[in-house]
XYZ file of C-alpha atoms in Angstrom:
498
model
C 0.650 -20.003 10.753
C 3.771 -21.355 9.178
C 6.440 -19.698 7.106
C 7.735 -21.127 3.884
C 6.014 -23.053 1.113
C 8.708 -22.112 -1.351
C 8.411 -18.382 -0.795
C 11.333 -17.427 -3.005
C 14.953 -18.305 -2.482
C 15.794 -18.400 1.244
C 19.105 -16.702 0.455
C 17.726 -14.043 -1.862
C 20.269 -11.249 -2.235
C 17.646 -8.592 -2.887
C 17.218 -6.507 0.254
C 13.540 -6.141 -0.594
C 12.944 -9.854 -1.072
C 11.687 -11.461 -4.264
C 8.404 -12.508 -5.757
C 7.061 -15.869 -4.573
C 8.142 -18.725 -6.837
C 9.107 -16.181 -9.458
C 11.766 -15.614 -12.024
C 12.715 -12.361 -10.272
C 14.853 -14.022 -7.618
C 18.478 -13.606 -8.779
C 19.650 -16.431 -6.544
C 17.767 -18.912 -8.697
C 20.635 -18.424 -11.204
C 18.422 -19.424 -14.063
C 15.897 -18.087 -16.497
C 12.921 -20.443 -16.215
C 10.533 -21.520 -18.914
C 8.313 -18.440 -18.884
C 5.348 -20.173 -20.475
C 5.275 -22.603 -17.567
C 5.964 -20.020 -14.855
C 2.676 -18.840 -13.413
C 3.906 -15.772 -11.476
C 5.561 -14.196 -14.548
C 4.080 -10.734 -14.336
C 1.466 -11.711 -11.773
C 2.394 -8.768 -9.597
C 0.273 -6.724 -11.974
C -3.001 -8.423 -11.118
C -4.915 -10.298 -13.776
C -7.502 -9.888 -16.459
C -9.438 -13.020 -17.265
C -12.441 -13.150 -19.562
C -12.957 -9.404 -19.330
C -12.706 -9.205 -15.547
C -10.052 -8.927 -12.905
C -9.213 -12.443 -11.841
C -9.600 -13.052 -8.128
C -7.918 -16.412 -7.852
C -4.203 -17.030 -8.130
C -4.748 -20.175 -10.156
C -6.456 -18.113 -12.922
C -3.165 -16.470 -13.739
C -0.915 -18.094 -16.311
C 1.965 -16.037 -17.649
C -0.539 -13.217 -18.035
C 1.547 -10.773 -20.031
C 2.589 -13.528 -22.412
C -0.920 -14.866 -22.928
C -2.878 -11.598 -22.797
C -0.554 -8.592 -23.177
C -3.300 -6.578 -24.859
C -5.669 -7.178 -21.946
C -3.064 -6.064 -19.411
C -2.192 -3.026 -21.516
C -5.851 -2.048 -21.838
C -6.459 -2.408 -18.096
C -3.419 -0.324 -17.174
C -4.299 2.270 -19.822
C -7.428 3.042 -17.788
C -5.149 4.603 -15.178
C -4.077 7.239 -17.705
C -0.362 7.043 -16.882
C 1.787 6.804 -20.013
C 4.910 5.941 -18.027
C 3.187 2.786 -16.742
C 2.557 1.611 -20.299
C 6.181 2.351 -21.160
C 7.317 0.232 -18.221
C 4.988 -2.553 -19.241
C 6.358 -2.493 -22.792
C 9.898 -2.626 -21.467
C 9.001 -5.505 -19.112
C 7.629 -7.504 -22.026
C 10.766 -6.700 -24.020
C 13.017 -7.818 -21.165
C 11.103 -11.080 -20.858
C 11.677 -11.653 -24.560
C 15.384 -10.967 -24.094
C 15.458 -13.479 -21.264
C 13.846 -16.118 -23.428
C 16.476 -15.528 -26.112
C 19.185 -15.660 -23.479
C 17.834 -18.919 -22.119
C 17.933 -20.472 -25.587
C 21.552 -19.403 -26.017
C 22.508 -20.789 -22.624
C 20.735 -24.060 -23.336
C 22.641 -24.379 -26.621
C 25.980 -23.691 -24.919
C 25.200 -26.125 -22.135
C 24.370 -28.844 -24.663
C 27.641 -28.203 -26.471
C 29.591 -28.371 -23.202
C 27.899 -31.656 -22.304
C 28.723 -33.108 -25.738
C 32.353 -31.989 -25.457
C 32.597 -33.635 -22.036
C 31.558 -36.931 -23.573
C 34.114 -36.507 -26.362
C 36.866 -35.670 -23.856
C 36.151 -38.908 -22.017
C 36.270 -40.877 -25.227
C 39.560 -39.265 -26.295
C 41.122 -40.223 -22.965
C 39.858 -43.743 -23.233
C 41.426 -43.869 -26.689
C 44.742 -42.603 -25.285
C 44.571 -39.314 -27.216
C 45.714 -36.916 -24.457
C 46.355 -34.065 -26.889
C 42.931 -34.352 -28.437
C 41.338 -34.455 -24.992
C 43.189 -31.314 -23.950
C 42.075 -29.471 -27.092
C 38.457 -30.391 -26.462
C 38.764 -29.319 -22.832
C 40.016 -25.933 -23.979
C 36.935 -25.581 -26.197
C 34.734 -26.589 -23.268
C 36.363 -23.989 -21.003
C 35.799 -21.280 -23.616
C 32.160 -22.230 -23.926
C 31.877 -22.298 -20.135
C 33.209 -18.743 -19.986
C 30.584 -17.696 -22.528
C 27.892 -19.337 -20.436
C 29.179 -17.550 -17.332
C 28.983 -14.252 -19.201
C 25.409 -15.048 -20.171
C 24.660 -15.756 -16.517
C 25.810 -12.232 -15.687
C 23.521 -10.865 -18.392
C 20.670 -12.968 -17.021
C 21.168 -11.571 -13.518
C 21.128 -8.020 -14.897
C 17.922 -8.693 -16.844
C 16.290 -10.309 -13.816
C 17.148 -7.267 -11.689
C 15.801 -4.878 -14.337
C 12.597 -6.866 -14.732
C 12.003 -6.985 -11.014
C 12.521 -3.232 -10.737
C 10.106 -2.605 -13.595
C 7.411 -4.814 -12.100
C 7.709 -3.258 -8.669
C 6.825 0.094 -10.252
C 3.772 -1.095 -12.212
C 0.442 -0.584 -10.397
C -2.363 -3.013 -9.809
C -5.033 -3.472 -12.474
C -8.233 -1.565 -11.669
C -11.415 -3.493 -11.078
C -13.823 -3.318 -14.033
C -16.350 -1.513 -11.818
C -13.865 1.225 -10.881
C -15.060 4.355 -12.726
C -12.856 5.676 -15.509
C -11.416 9.155 -15.111
C -8.295 11.313 -15.002
C -8.275 12.822 -11.497
C -10.346 13.603 -8.407
C -12.737 15.753 -10.436
C -13.974 12.549 -12.097
C -14.764 10.689 -8.872
C -18.503 9.951 -8.711
C -20.488 10.317 -5.490
C -21.969 6.921 -4.620
C -23.630 7.924 -1.357
C -24.743 11.301 -0.076
C -23.909 14.074 0.282
C -25.484 14.202 3.720
C -25.594 17.907 4.519
C -27.725 20.247 6.616
C -30.066 22.567 4.743
C -27.590 25.415 5.275
C -24.579 26.447 7.344
C -24.939 29.508 9.581
C -22.470 32.337 9.107
C -20.555 31.584 12.314
C -19.663 28.137 10.923
C -17.972 29.698 7.911
C -14.858 30.544 9.916
C -11.814 28.386 9.065
C -10.691 26.056 11.815
C -7.285 27.673 12.281
C -8.954 30.944 13.285
C -11.368 29.241 15.675
C -8.710 26.979 17.199
C -6.109 29.732 17.513
C -8.630 32.035 19.205
C -9.458 29.247 21.675
C -5.736 28.659 22.254
C -5.981 24.965 21.312
C -3.876 25.138 18.121
C -0.289 26.405 18.273
C 1.189 26.010 14.812
C 3.595 28.891 15.355
C 5.501 27.001 18.027
C 5.193 23.722 16.119
C 6.919 25.385 13.170
C 9.564 26.833 15.485
C 10.275 23.377 16.881
C 10.065 21.238 13.729
C 9.701 23.437 10.651
C 6.867 23.896 8.192
C 3.876 21.527 7.904
C 3.848 20.471 11.537
C 1.005 21.253 13.936
C 0.483 21.160 17.677
C -2.737 20.961 19.652
C -2.860 22.180 23.223
C -5.138 21.740 26.207
C -8.657 20.691 25.184
C -7.492 20.473 21.557
C -4.941 17.812 22.471
C -7.510 16.023 24.615
C -10.043 16.021 21.785
C -7.438 14.604 19.370
C -6.678 11.804 21.810
C -10.409 11.192 22.258
C -10.854 10.743 18.514
C -8.085 8.124 18.469
C -9.588 6.161 21.335
C -13.094 6.473 19.948
C -12.082 5.088 16.552
C -10.212 2.204 18.186
C -13.202 1.380 20.338
C -15.466 1.418 17.279
C -13.213 -1.286 15.792
C -12.720 -3.342 18.938
C -15.582 -5.764 18.333
C -14.180 -7.087 15.050
C -10.492 -6.092 14.878
C -7.462 -7.075 16.937
C -5.687 -3.970 18.193
C -1.952 -3.802 17.441
C 0.668 -1.384 18.724
C 3.270 -1.654 15.919
C 6.706 -0.054 15.424
C 6.898 3.279 13.609
C 10.212 2.487 11.864
C 10.328 -0.186 9.160
C 12.749 -1.706 6.673
C 12.976 -1.436 2.906
C 11.593 -4.967 2.561
C 8.538 -4.033 4.622
C 7.670 -1.023 2.447
C 8.366 -2.967 -0.741
C 5.872 -5.624 0.311
C 3.008 -3.132 0.594
C 3.952 -1.095 -2.476
C 5.406 2.156 -1.130
C 8.889 1.236 -2.348
C 10.586 1.615 -4.684
C 8.219 3.926 -6.566
C 7.283 6.400 -3.811
C 10.494 6.852 -1.856
C 10.356 10.631 -2.219
C 7.149 10.637 -0.155
C 8.870 8.967 2.810
C 11.094 10.019 5.695
C 14.237 7.889 6.092
C 16.529 7.747 9.118
C 19.976 6.227 9.605
C 21.312 4.562 12.698
C 23.990 6.872 14.013
C 22.574 10.015 12.377
C 23.010 11.423 8.890
C 26.466 9.898 8.561
C 25.347 6.555 9.934
C 26.011 3.332 8.092
C 23.794 0.477 7.063
C 20.379 0.270 5.473
C 18.093 3.163 6.445
C 14.839 2.684 8.274
C 11.714 4.534 7.213
C 9.025 6.251 9.276
C 5.716 4.647 8.394
C 3.359 6.655 6.142
C 0.459 4.538 7.465
C 0.108 1.548 9.765
C -1.252 -0.375 6.771
C 2.448 -1.062 6.195
C 3.129 -2.702 9.527
C -0.212 -4.462 9.888
C -0.073 -6.097 6.455
C 3.518 -7.206 7.024
C 2.515 -9.145 10.131
C 1.702 -12.028 7.783
C 4.538 -11.571 5.293
C 6.201 -14.831 4.151
C 3.363 -16.853 5.617
C 1.042 -19.647 4.562
C -2.207 -19.424 6.526
C -4.786 -22.099 7.135
C -8.141 -21.299 5.573
C -9.636 -21.356 9.071
C -7.454 -18.392 10.067
C -9.178 -16.108 7.554
C -10.289 -13.409 7.782
C -7.621 -11.641 9.830
C -8.737 -8.177 10.963
C -6.226 -5.784 12.512
C -6.379 -2.175 13.683
C -3.846 0.296 15.039
C -3.507 3.913 16.067
C -0.123 5.326 15.059
C 1.536 8.560 14.103
C 2.091 8.664 10.343
C 4.798 10.534 8.467
C 4.760 11.791 4.869
C 7.043 14.235 3.108
C 4.119 15.482 0.973
C 6.491 15.831 -1.987
C 5.003 18.017 -4.691
C 2.449 19.636 -2.384
C 4.363 22.835 -1.573
C 1.957 25.722 -1.074
C -1.163 23.535 -0.849
C -3.304 23.547 2.311
C -0.455 25.051 4.319
C -2.676 26.670 6.940
C -4.259 24.779 9.788
C -4.255 20.999 10.099
C -5.265 19.717 6.663
C -1.853 18.795 5.217
C 0.898 17.790 7.628
C 4.185 15.904 7.712
C 3.058 14.104 10.894
C -0.483 13.092 11.729
C -2.384 10.489 13.719
C -4.513 7.851 12.066
C -6.469 4.789 13.108
C -6.079 2.138 10.424
C -7.964 -1.069 9.616
C -6.411 -3.962 7.655
C -8.017 -7.203 6.550
C -6.436 -10.378 5.170
C -9.225 -12.339 3.503
C -10.164 -15.225 1.254
C -9.975 -14.051 -2.371
C -13.670 -14.707 -2.916
C -14.582 -12.421 -0.006
C -12.505 -9.308 -0.701
C -15.079 -7.069 -2.347
C -17.697 -8.016 0.225
C -15.129 -7.070 2.887
C -14.531 -3.734 1.125
C -18.209 -2.821 1.364
C -18.279 -3.838 5.031
C -15.145 -1.874 5.856
C -16.471 1.220 4.110
C -19.717 0.900 6.046
C -17.703 0.617 9.257
C -15.869 3.885 8.526
C -19.154 5.513 7.508
C -20.704 4.591 10.855
C -17.957 6.516 12.672
C -18.851 9.710 10.785
C -22.560 9.173 11.359
C -22.092 8.820 15.118
C -19.941 11.950 15.170
C -22.761 13.813 13.449
C -20.566 15.106 10.646
C -21.758 15.895 7.110
C -20.206 13.467 4.679
C -20.282 11.791 1.299
C -18.808 8.591 -0.150
C -16.828 8.740 -3.396
C -15.737 5.920 -5.684
C -12.250 6.790 -6.875
C -11.765 6.829 -10.616
C -8.929 4.937 -12.267
C -6.769 8.050 -12.635
C -7.060 8.976 -8.941
C -6.850 5.516 -7.397
C -3.828 4.486 -5.370
C -0.933 2.484 -6.793
C -1.855 -0.881 -5.271
C -5.631 -0.535 -5.227
C -8.091 -2.276 -7.526
C -11.084 -0.404 -6.093
C -11.304 2.436 -3.556
C -13.947 4.396 -1.682
C -13.108 7.737 -0.093
C -15.215 9.145 2.717
C -15.141 12.922 2.857
C -16.492 15.271 5.490
C -17.561 18.797 4.626
C -15.735 21.633 6.366
C -17.886 24.765 5.999
C -15.183 27.104 7.325
C -12.879 26.360 4.416
C -15.700 25.417 2.063
C -14.007 22.130 1.250
C -14.538 18.394 1.373
C -11.867 16.622 3.426
C -10.863 13.002 2.978
C -11.171 11.519 6.453
C -11.179 7.847 5.444
C -10.137 5.813 2.423
C -10.962 2.110 2.013
C -9.300 -0.017 -0.675
C -9.229 -3.569 -1.949
C -5.779 -4.579 -3.229
C -6.825 -8.031 -4.462
C -3.626 -10.141 -4.340
C -1.301 -7.290 -5.374
C 0.281 -6.896 -1.928
C -0.003 -10.600 -1.140
C 2.257 -11.452 -4.084
C 4.834 -8.855 -3.099
C 4.694 -9.967 0.547
C 4.327 -13.690 -0.281
C 1.189 -14.265 1.792
C -0.832 -17.381 0.955
C -3.492 -19.571 2.467
C -4.134 -23.284 2.007
C -7.816 -24.065 1.226
C -7.412 -27.635 2.496
C -4.366 -29.462 3.930
C -3.970 -31.508 0.743
C -4.490 -28.608 -1.701
C -2.002 -26.150 -3.172
C -1.721 -22.830 -1.405
C -3.148 -19.690 -3.019
C -2.660 -15.978 -2.514
C -4.883 -14.107 -0.074
C -6.408 -10.702 -0.742
C -5.628 -7.648 1.378
C -7.642 -4.543 2.206
C -7.051 -1.439 4.234
C -9.143 1.480 5.398
C -8.827 4.508 7.639
C -10.852 4.251 10.805
C -10.186 7.972 11.064
C -7.602 10.449 9.836
C -7.574 12.223 13.173
C -6.333 15.669 12.145
C -8.843 16.149 9.338
C -11.681 14.771 11.453
C -10.742 17.302 14.124
C -10.901 20.027 11.456
C -14.397 18.872 10.478
C -15.529 18.939 14.124
C -14.127 22.427 14.745
C -15.781 23.870 11.646
C -19.131 22.092 11.977
C -19.579 22.454 15.743
C -18.329 26.019 16.285
C -20.845 28.359 17.966
C -21.638 32.053 17.692
C -19.603 32.827 20.821
C -16.514 31.108 19.378
C -16.825 27.971 21.483
C -16.946 24.480 19.997
C -19.505 21.842 20.988
C -18.035 18.382 21.522
C -19.953 15.619 19.683
C -21.937 13.458 22.095
C -20.099 10.297 21.003
C -16.801 11.777 22.213
C -17.906 13.173 25.565
C -17.184 9.988 27.534
C -13.560 10.320 26.321
C -13.229 13.950 27.525
C -14.693 13.476 31.006
C -18.181 14.385 29.799
C -17.348 18.009 29.004
C -19.742 19.202 26.301
C -18.009 22.363 25.053
C -14.533 23.849 24.483
C -14.415 27.471 25.590
C -10.686 28.197 25.993
C -7.279 26.543 26.382
C -7.214 26.879 30.158
C -10.431 24.892 30.481
C -9.846 21.904 32.720
C -11.422 18.630 31.617
C -12.394 17.291 34.995
C -15.538 16.248 36.758
């Protein structure tokens, strides 16, 4: 891999970086010819001939050439603020074009005056030369002022674009929220659930002594959980099991849990979703410098492994997996799912990320979803696969499948895996390209991510589906090699040993 290929200004003053080859880099100190600038609003994705374009070369000043198509695609998400931002972005681009014309006119006048000054001096007219120089200086000051306006417009445009989501794939179902998500596979359920399985997991786990949320809250506050004894062992087993399920096709990574603003901007969490993150400062709350953020998912770190990179076509696909703790503030979720282990500030997750050729991304999405589905099948859990509608789909996703497991104790379906294709949305923000052939121009890759397992919710599904009449919990056969071949949890003091 090699870094470069014109990936923005090397001295870009934006802490979050700038779009590849784009007008959003303030250090370019110019407003380019927008009609000839391919990236333009490329961060939005593309609509070409009624479909989402999958190749970078299909994009040509998209908002300028097809603003109605972009507006229609984004309207499917049902977010009026997004359309407002799009309208403002188009307006700002128009302002920049006007500004460029004014600057070009001033520059031409300055150049003409410079010629006249030279002629005056050659003619021996010092006074005339000085007068023309004064005019030139005044025009230069006007041009400098316009440069300041240009920088402000560039910064505003960049901020607007960073907050506009990806365009949904035409096959993504239309809808407003999770109630409109169609089931595309399943549900795979037993004929009925016996009465003893209709006990919520927090009652079962607390009675067994393997869940101690009271002390977790005492230590860390609300929305933290703690497993103990066999509960902790089973959680660890789920992590190792999911990693092992991925080991044949994915490189395992052990990434950092703290990342920079630029890292989160590249994958789309910043600037729009800062309230969902935990930030820390070096030196404590009064520390100085740019904060670091606790990762909300290892998708962030894994995708950024190839940031600012041009890959050889032979290096694709890149498949990465990691088990990490994840941290989310869960802003706006106060009072929801506060009992048990369903909604937490800190949770473990095994993540899968793929960096692929743009022609292979939707094939990779189906494969990744099947991979996550196989984990649930081998755990013997009831599940279904949902296709997320446009109103429920994530910010950067063009198409998403959610895998949900049924928890009979709470009578709910729990999202235990989510697999998404981002097309080149993240690749443009992170400036990740590949070169089809050594002599050809580089193009943007496509990125995907999927949960191998959301460990806490999978543990909930196991506790509620495998609980027995006597209050014990059977351990799924696939996990027994990871818990020293014990087949049942009976109490916290149970020792997992041969």
